[in-house]
Coordinates of N, CA, C and O in Angstrom, one line a residue:
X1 N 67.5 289.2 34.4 CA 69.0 289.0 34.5 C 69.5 290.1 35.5 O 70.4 289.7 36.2
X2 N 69.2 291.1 35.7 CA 69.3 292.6 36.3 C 69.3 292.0 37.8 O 70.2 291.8 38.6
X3 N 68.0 291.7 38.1 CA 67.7 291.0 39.2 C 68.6 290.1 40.0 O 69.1 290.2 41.1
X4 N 68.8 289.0 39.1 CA 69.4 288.2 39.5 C 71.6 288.7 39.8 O 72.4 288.5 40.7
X5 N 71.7 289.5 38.5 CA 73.1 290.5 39.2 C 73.1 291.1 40.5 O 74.2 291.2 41.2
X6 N 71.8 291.8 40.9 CA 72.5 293.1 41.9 C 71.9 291.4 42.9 O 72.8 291.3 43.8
X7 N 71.3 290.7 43.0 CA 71.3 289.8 44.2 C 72.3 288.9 44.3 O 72.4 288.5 45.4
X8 N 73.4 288.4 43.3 CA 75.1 287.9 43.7 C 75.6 289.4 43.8 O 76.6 289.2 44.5
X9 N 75.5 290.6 43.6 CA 76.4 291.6 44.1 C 76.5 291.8 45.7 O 77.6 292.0 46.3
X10 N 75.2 291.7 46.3 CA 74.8 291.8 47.1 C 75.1 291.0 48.5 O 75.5 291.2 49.7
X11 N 74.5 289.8 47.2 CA 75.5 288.5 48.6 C 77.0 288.8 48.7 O 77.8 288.8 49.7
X12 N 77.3 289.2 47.6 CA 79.0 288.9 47.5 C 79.2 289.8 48.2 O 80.2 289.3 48.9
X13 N 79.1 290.9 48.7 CA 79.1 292.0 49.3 C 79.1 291.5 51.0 O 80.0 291.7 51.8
X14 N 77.8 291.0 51.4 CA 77.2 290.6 52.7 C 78.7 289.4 52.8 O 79.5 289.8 53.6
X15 N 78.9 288.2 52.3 CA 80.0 287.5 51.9 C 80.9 287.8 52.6 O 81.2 287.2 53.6
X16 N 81.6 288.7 52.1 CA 83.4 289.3 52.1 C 82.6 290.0 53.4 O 82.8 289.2 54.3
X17 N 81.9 290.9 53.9 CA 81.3 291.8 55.0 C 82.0 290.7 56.1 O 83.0 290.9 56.8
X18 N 80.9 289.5 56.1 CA 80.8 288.7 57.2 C 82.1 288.0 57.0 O 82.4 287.5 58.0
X19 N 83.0 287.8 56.1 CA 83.8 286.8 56.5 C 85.1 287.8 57.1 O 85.7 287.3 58.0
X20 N 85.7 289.0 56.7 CA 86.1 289.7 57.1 C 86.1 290.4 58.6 O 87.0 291.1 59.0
X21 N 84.5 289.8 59.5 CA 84.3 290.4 60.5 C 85.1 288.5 61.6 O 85.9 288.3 62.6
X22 N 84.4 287.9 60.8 CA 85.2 286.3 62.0 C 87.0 286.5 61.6 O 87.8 286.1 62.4
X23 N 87.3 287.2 60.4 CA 88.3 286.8 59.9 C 89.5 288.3 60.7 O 90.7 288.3 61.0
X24 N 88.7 289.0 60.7 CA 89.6 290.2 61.5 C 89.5 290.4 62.7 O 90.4 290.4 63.5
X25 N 88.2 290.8 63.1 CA 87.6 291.3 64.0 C 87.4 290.4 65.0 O 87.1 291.1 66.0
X26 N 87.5 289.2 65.2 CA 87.4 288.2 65.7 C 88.5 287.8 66.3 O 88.5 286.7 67.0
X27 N 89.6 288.4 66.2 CA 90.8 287.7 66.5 C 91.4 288.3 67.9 O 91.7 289.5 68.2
X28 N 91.5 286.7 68.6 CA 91.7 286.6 70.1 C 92.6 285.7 70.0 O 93.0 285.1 69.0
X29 N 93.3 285.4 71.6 CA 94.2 284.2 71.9 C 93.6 283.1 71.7 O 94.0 282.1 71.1
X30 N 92.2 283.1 72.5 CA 91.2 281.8 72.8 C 91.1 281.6 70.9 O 91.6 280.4 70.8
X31 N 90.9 281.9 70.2 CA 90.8 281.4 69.0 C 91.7 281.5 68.1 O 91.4 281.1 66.9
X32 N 93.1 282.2 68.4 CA 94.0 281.6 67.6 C 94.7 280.6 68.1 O 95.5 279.9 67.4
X33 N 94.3 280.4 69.6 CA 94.9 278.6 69.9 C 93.9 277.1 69.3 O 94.2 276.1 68.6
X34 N 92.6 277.5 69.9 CA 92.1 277.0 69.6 C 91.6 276.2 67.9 O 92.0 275.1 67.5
X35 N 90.8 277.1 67.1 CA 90.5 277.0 66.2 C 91.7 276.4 64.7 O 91.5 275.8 63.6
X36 N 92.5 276.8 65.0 CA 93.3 275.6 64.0 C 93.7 274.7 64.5 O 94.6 274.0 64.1
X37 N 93.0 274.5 65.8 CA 93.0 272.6 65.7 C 91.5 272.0 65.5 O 91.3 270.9 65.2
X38 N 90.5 273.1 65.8 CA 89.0 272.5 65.5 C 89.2 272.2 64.3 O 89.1 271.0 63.9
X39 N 89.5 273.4 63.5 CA 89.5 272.6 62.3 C 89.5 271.5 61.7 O 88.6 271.2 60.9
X40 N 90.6 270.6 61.9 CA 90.6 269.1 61.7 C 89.7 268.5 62.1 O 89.3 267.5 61.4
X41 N 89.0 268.7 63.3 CA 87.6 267.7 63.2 C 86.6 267.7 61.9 O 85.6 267.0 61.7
X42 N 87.1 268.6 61.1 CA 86.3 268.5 59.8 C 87.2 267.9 58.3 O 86.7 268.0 57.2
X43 N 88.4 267.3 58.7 CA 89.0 267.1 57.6 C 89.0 265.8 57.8 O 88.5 265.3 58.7
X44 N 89.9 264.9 56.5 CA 89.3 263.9 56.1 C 90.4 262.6 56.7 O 90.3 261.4 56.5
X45 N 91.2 263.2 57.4 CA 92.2 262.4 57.6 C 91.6 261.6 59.2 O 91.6 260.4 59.4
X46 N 91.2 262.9 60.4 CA 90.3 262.5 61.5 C 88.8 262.1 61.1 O 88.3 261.1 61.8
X47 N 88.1 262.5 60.3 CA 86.9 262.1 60.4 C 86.6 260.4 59.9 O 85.8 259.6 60.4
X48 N 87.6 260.2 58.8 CA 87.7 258.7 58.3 C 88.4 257.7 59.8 O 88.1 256.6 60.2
X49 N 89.2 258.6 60.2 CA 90.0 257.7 61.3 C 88.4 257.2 62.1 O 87.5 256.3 62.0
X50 N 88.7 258.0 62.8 CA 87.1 258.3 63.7 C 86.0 257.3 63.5 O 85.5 256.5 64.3
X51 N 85.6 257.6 62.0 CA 85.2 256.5 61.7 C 85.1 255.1 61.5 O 84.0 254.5 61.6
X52 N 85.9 254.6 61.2 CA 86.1 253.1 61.1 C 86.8 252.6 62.2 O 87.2 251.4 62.3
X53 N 87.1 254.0 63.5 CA 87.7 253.0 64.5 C 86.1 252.8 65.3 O 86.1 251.9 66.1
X54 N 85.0 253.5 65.2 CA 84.7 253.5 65.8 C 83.5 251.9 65.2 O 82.8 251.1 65.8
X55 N 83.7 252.0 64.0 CA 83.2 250.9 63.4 C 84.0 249.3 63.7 O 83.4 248.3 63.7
X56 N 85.2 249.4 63.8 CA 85.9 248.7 64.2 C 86.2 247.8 66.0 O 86.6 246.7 66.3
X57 N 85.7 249.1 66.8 CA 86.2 248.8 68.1 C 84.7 248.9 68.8 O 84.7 248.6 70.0
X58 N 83.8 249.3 68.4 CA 82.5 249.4 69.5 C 81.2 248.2 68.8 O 81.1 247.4 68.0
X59 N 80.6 248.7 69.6 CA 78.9 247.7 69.4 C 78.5 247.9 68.1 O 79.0 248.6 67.3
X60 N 77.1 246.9 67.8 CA 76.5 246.9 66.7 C 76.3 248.3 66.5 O 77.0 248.8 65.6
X61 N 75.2 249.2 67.4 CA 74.5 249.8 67.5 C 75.6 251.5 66.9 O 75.2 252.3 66.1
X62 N 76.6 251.5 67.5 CA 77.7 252.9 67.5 C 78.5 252.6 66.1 O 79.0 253.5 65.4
X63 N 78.6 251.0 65.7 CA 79.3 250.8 65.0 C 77.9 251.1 63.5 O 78.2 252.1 62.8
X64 N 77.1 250.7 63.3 CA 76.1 251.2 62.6 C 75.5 252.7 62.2 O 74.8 253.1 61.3
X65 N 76.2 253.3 63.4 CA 75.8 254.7 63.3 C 76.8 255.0 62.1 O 76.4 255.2 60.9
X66 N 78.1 255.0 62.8 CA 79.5 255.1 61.8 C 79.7 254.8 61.0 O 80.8 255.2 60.6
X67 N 78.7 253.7 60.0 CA 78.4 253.4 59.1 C 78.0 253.8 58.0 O 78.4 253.7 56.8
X68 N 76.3 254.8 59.1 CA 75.6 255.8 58.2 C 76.7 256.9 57.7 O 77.0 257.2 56.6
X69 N 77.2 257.3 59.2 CA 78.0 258.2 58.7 C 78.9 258.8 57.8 O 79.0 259.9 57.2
X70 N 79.7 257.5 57.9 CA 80.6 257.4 56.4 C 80.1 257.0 55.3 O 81.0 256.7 54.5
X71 N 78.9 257.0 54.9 CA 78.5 256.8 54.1 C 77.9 258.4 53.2 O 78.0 258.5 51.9
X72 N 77.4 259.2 54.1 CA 77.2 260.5 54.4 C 78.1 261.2 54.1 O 78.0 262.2 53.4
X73 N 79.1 260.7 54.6 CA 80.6 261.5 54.4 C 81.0 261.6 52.7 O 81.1 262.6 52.0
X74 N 81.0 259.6 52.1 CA 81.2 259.9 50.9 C 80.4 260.6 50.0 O 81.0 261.1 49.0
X75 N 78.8 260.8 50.3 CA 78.1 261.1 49.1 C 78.2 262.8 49.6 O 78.1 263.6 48.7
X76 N 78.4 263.1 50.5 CA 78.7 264.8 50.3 C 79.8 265.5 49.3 O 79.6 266.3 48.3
X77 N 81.3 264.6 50.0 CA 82.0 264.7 49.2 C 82.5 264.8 47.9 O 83.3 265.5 47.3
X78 N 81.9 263.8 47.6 CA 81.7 264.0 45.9 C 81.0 264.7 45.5 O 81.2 265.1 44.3
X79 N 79.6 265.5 46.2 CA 79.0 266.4 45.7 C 79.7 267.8 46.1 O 79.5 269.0 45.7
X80 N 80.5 267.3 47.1 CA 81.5 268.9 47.2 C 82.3 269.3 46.2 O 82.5 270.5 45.8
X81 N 83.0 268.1 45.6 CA 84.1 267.9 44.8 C 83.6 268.4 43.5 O 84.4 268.9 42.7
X82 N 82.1 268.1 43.1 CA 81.5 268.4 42.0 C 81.0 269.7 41.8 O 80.5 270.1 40.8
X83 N 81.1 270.2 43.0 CA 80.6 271.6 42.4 C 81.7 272.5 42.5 O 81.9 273.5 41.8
X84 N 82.5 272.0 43.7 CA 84.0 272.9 43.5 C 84.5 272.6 42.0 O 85.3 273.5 41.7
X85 N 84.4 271.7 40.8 CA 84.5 271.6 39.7 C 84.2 272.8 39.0 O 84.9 273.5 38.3
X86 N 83.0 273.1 39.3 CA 82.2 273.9 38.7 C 81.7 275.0 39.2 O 80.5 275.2 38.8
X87 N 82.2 275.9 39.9 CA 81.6 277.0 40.6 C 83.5 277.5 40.5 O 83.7 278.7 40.4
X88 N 84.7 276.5 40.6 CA 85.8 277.5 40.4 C 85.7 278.7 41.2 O 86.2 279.7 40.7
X89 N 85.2 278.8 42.4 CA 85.6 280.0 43.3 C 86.9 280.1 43.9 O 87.3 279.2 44.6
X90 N 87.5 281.1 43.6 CA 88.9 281.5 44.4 C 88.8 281.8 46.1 O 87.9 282.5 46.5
X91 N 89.8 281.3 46.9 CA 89.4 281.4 48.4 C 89.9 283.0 48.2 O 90.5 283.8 47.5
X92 N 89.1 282.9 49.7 CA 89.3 284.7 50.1 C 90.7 284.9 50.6 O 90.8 286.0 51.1
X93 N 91.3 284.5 50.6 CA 92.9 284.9 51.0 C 93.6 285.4 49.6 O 94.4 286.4 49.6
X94 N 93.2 284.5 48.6 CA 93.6 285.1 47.6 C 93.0 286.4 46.6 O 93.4 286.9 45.5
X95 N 91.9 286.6 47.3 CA 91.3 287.6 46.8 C 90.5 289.2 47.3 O 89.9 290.1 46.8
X96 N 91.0 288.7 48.4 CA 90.8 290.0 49.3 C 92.4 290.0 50.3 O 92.9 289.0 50.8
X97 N 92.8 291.4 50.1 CA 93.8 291.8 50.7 C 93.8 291.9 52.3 O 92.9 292.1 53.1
X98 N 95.3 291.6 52.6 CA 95.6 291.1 54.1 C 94.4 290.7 54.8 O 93.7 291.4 55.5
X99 N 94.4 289.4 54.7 CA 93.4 288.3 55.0 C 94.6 287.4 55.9 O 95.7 286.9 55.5
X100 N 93.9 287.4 57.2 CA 94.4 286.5 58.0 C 94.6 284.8 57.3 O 93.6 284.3 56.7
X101 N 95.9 284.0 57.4 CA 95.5 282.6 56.9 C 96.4 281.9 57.8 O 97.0 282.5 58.7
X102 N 96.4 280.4 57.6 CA 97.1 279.7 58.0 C 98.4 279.5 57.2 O 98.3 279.5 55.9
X103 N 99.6 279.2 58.0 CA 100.1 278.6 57.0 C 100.4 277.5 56.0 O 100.2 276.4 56.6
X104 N 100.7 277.2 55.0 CA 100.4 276.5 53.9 C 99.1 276.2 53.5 O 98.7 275.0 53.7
X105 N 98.0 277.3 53.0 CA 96.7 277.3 53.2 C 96.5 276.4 51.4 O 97.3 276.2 50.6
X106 N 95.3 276.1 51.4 CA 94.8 275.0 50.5 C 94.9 275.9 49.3 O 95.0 277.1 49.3
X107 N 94.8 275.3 48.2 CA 95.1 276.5 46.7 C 93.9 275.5 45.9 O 93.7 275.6 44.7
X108 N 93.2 274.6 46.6 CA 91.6 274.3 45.4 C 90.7 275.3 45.4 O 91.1 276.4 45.8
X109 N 89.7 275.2 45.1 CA 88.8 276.1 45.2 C 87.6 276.0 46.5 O 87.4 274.9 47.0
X110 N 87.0 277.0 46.8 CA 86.3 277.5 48.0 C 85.2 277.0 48.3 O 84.7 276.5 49.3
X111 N 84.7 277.3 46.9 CA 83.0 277.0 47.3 C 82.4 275.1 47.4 O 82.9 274.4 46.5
X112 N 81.9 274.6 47.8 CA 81.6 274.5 49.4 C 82.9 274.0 50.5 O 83.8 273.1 50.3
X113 N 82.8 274.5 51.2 CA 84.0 273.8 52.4 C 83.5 272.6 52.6 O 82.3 272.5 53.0
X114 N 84.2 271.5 52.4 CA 84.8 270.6 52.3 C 84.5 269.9 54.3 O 83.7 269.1 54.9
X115 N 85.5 270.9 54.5 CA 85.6 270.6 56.5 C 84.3 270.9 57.0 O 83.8 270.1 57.8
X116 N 83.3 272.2 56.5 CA 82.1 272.0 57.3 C 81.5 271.2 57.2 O 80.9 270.7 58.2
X117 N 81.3 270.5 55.7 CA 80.3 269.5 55.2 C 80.7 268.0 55.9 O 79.9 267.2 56.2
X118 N 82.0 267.7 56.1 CA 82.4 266.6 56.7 C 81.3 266.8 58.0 O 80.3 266.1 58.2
X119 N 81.8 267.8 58.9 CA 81.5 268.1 60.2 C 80.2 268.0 59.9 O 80.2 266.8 59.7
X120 N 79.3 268.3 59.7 CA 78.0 268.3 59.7 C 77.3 266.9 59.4 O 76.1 266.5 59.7
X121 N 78.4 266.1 58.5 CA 77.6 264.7 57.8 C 77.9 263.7 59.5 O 77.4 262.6 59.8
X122 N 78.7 264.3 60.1 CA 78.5 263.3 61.1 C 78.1 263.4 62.5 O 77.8 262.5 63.3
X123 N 78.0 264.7 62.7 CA 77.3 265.6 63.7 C 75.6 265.4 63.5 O 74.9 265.4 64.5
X124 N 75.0 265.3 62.4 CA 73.0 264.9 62.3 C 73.5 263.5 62.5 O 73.1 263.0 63.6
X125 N 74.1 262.7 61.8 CA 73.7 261.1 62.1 C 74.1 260.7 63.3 O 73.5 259.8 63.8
X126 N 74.8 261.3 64.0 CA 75.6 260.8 65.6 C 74.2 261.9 66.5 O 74.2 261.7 67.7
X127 N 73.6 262.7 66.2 CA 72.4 263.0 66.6 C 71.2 262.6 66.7 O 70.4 262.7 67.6
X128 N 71.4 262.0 65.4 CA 69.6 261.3 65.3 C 70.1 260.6 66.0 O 69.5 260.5 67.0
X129 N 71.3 259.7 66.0 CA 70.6 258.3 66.8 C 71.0 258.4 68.1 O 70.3 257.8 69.0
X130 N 72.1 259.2 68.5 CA 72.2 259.8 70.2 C 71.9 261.5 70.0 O 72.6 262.4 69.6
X131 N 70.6 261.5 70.4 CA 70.2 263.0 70.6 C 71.0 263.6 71.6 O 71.1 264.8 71.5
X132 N 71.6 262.9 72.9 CA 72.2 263.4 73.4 C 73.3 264.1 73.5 O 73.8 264.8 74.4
X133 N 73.7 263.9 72.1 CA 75.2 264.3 71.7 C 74.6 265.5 71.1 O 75.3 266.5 71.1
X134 N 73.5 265.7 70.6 CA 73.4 267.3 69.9 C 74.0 268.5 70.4 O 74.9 269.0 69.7
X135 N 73.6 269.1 71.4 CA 74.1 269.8 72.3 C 75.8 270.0 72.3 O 76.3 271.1 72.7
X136 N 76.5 269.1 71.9 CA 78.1 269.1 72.0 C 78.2 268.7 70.3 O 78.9 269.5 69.7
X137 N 77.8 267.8 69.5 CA 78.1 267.8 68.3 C 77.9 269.0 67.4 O 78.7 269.3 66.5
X138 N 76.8 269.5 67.8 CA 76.2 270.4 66.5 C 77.1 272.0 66.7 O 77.4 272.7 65.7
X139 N 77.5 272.5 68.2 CA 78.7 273.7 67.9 C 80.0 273.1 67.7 O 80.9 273.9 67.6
X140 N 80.2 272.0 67.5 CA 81.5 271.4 67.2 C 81.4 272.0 65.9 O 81.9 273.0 65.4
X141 N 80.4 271.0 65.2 CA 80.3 271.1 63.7 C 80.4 272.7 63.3 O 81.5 273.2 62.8
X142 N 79.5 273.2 63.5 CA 79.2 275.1 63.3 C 80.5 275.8 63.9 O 80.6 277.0 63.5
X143 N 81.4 275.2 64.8 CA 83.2 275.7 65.1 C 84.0 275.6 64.1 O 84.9 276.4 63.9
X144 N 83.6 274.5 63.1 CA 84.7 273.9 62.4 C 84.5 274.9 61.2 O 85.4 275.4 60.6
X145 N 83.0 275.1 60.8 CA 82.9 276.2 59.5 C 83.2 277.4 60.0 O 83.7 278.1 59.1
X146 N 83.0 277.9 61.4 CA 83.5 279.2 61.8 C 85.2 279.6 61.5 O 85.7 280.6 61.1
X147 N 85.9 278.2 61.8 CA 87.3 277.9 62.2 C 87.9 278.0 60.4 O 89.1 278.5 60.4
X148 N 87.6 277.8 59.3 CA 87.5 277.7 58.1 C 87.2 279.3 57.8 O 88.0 279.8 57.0
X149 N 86.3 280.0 58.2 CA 86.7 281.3 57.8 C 87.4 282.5 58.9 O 87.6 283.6 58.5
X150 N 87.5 282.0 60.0 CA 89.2 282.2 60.8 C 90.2 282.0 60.1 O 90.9 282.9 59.8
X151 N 90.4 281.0 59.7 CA 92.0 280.6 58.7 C 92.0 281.2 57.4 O 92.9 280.9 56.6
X152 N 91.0 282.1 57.0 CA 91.0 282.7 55.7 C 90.6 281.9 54.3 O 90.6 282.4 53.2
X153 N 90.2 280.7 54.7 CA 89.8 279.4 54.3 C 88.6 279.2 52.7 O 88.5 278.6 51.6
X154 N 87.9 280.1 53.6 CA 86.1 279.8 53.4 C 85.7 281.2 53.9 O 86.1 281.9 54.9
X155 N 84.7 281.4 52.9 CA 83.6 282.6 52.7 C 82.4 281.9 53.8 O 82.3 280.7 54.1
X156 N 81.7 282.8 54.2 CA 80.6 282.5 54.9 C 79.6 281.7 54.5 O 78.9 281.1 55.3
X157 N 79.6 281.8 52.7 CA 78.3 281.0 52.4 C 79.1 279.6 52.0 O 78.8 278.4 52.1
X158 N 80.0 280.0 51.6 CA 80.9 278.1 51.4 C 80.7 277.3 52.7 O 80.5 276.1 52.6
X159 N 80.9 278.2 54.5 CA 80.3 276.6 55.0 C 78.7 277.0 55.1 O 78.1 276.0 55.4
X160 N 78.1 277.9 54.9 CA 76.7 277.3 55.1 C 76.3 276.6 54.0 O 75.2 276.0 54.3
X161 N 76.8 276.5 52.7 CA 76.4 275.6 51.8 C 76.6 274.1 52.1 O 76.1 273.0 51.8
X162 N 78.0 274.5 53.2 CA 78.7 272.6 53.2 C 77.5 272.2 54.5 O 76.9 271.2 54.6
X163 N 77.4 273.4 55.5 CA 76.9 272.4 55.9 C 75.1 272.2 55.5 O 74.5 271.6 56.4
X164 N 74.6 272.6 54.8 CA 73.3 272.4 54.1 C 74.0 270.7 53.5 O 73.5 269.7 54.0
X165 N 74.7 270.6 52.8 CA 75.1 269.7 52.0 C 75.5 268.3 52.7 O 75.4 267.1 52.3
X166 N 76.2 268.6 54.0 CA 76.4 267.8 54.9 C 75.2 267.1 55.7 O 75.3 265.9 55.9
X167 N 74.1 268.0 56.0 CA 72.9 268.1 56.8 C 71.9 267.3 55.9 O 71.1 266.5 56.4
X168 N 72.0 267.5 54.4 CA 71.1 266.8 54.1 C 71.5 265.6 53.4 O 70.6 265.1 52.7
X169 N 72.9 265.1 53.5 CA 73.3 263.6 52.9 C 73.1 263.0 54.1 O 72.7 261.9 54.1
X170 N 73.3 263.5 55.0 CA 72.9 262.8 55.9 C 71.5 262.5 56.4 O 71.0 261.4 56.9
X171 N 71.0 263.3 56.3 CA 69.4 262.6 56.2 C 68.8 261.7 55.7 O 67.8 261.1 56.1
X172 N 69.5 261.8 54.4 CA 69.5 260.9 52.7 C 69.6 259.2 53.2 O 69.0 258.2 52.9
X173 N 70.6 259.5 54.1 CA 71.7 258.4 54.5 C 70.7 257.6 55.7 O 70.4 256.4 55.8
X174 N 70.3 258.7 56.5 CA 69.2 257.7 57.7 C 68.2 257.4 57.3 O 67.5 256.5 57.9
X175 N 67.5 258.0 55.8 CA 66.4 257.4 55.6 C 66.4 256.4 54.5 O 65.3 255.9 54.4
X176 N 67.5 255.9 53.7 CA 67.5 255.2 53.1 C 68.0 253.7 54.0 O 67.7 252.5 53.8
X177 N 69.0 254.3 55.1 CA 69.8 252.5 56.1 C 68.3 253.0 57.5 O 68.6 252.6 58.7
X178 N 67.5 253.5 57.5 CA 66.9 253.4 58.8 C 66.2 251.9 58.9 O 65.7 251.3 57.9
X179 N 66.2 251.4 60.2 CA 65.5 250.1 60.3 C 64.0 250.0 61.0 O 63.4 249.0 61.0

């Protein structure tokens, strides 16, 4: 048990360290313009849009991708939803003092981001099947978790959990609809 304490002391420590460094130290014009609008590429209102227009208005092939995707989308999210149940983490704005935020910032709980794990469930499937898009999808995605503990949002390991969580529903997702 000893063990297992000083190694969450530790993360928690490394945690607040690193999110404190994107969250303070980090702050420029280029990313306080930018970055609270990346953000939304990870939220649920664009990523759904995105999706079914693109399932709606393009080919078999793009429209099938968007498929996987949203599909990816749902099974993260409920596993986001289920562990934010149960892990009850408080975001860092409300627990570490003068913490940069946005205004009207979210009052659920933290742990996993939500926005990275979107971003990532559709950044691997729009990958696998256009590799070409990696290169421009995959720092989109890794912006959007950056951009989340910019806004005071998200701890460092909340998006690397989402996007672990994003990264591998989607895999779940190509290898279960792959043809």
């Amino acid at each position: 048990m000893f063990v297992i304490n000083r190694f969450v002391n530790w993360l928690t420590v490394c945690d607040n360290r690193m999110f404190l460094i994107v969250n303070k130290q980090w702050r420029c014009r280029l990313f306080d313009f930018s970055l609270p609008k990346i953000t939304h590429l990870g939220g649920a209102p664009f990523c759904l849009t995105l999706l079914f227009l693109l399932m709606i208005l393009f080919s078999n092939s793009l429209r099938y991708s968007a498929f996987v995707a949203l599909l990816s989308i749902v099974a993260s999210q409920v596993t986001v939803q289920l562990i934010k149940k149960f892990s009850c983490r408080k975001r860092p704005y409300i627990i570490l003092p003068d913490v940069y935020t946005c205004s009207n910032p979210l009052k659920d709980y933290s742990f996993p981001s939500g926005h990275t794990t979107a971003a990532f469930s559709i950044a691997i499937v729009f990958a696998y099947y256009y590799p070409w898009l990696l290169p421009t999808l995959l720092p989109l995605a890794i912006l959007v978790g950056l951009s989340r503990m910019y806004l005071g949002l998200h701890y460092p390991t909340d998006c690397i959990i989402g996007a672990l969580i994003g990264s591998i529903s989607s895999l779940v997702a190509i290898l279960i609809f792959s043809h």
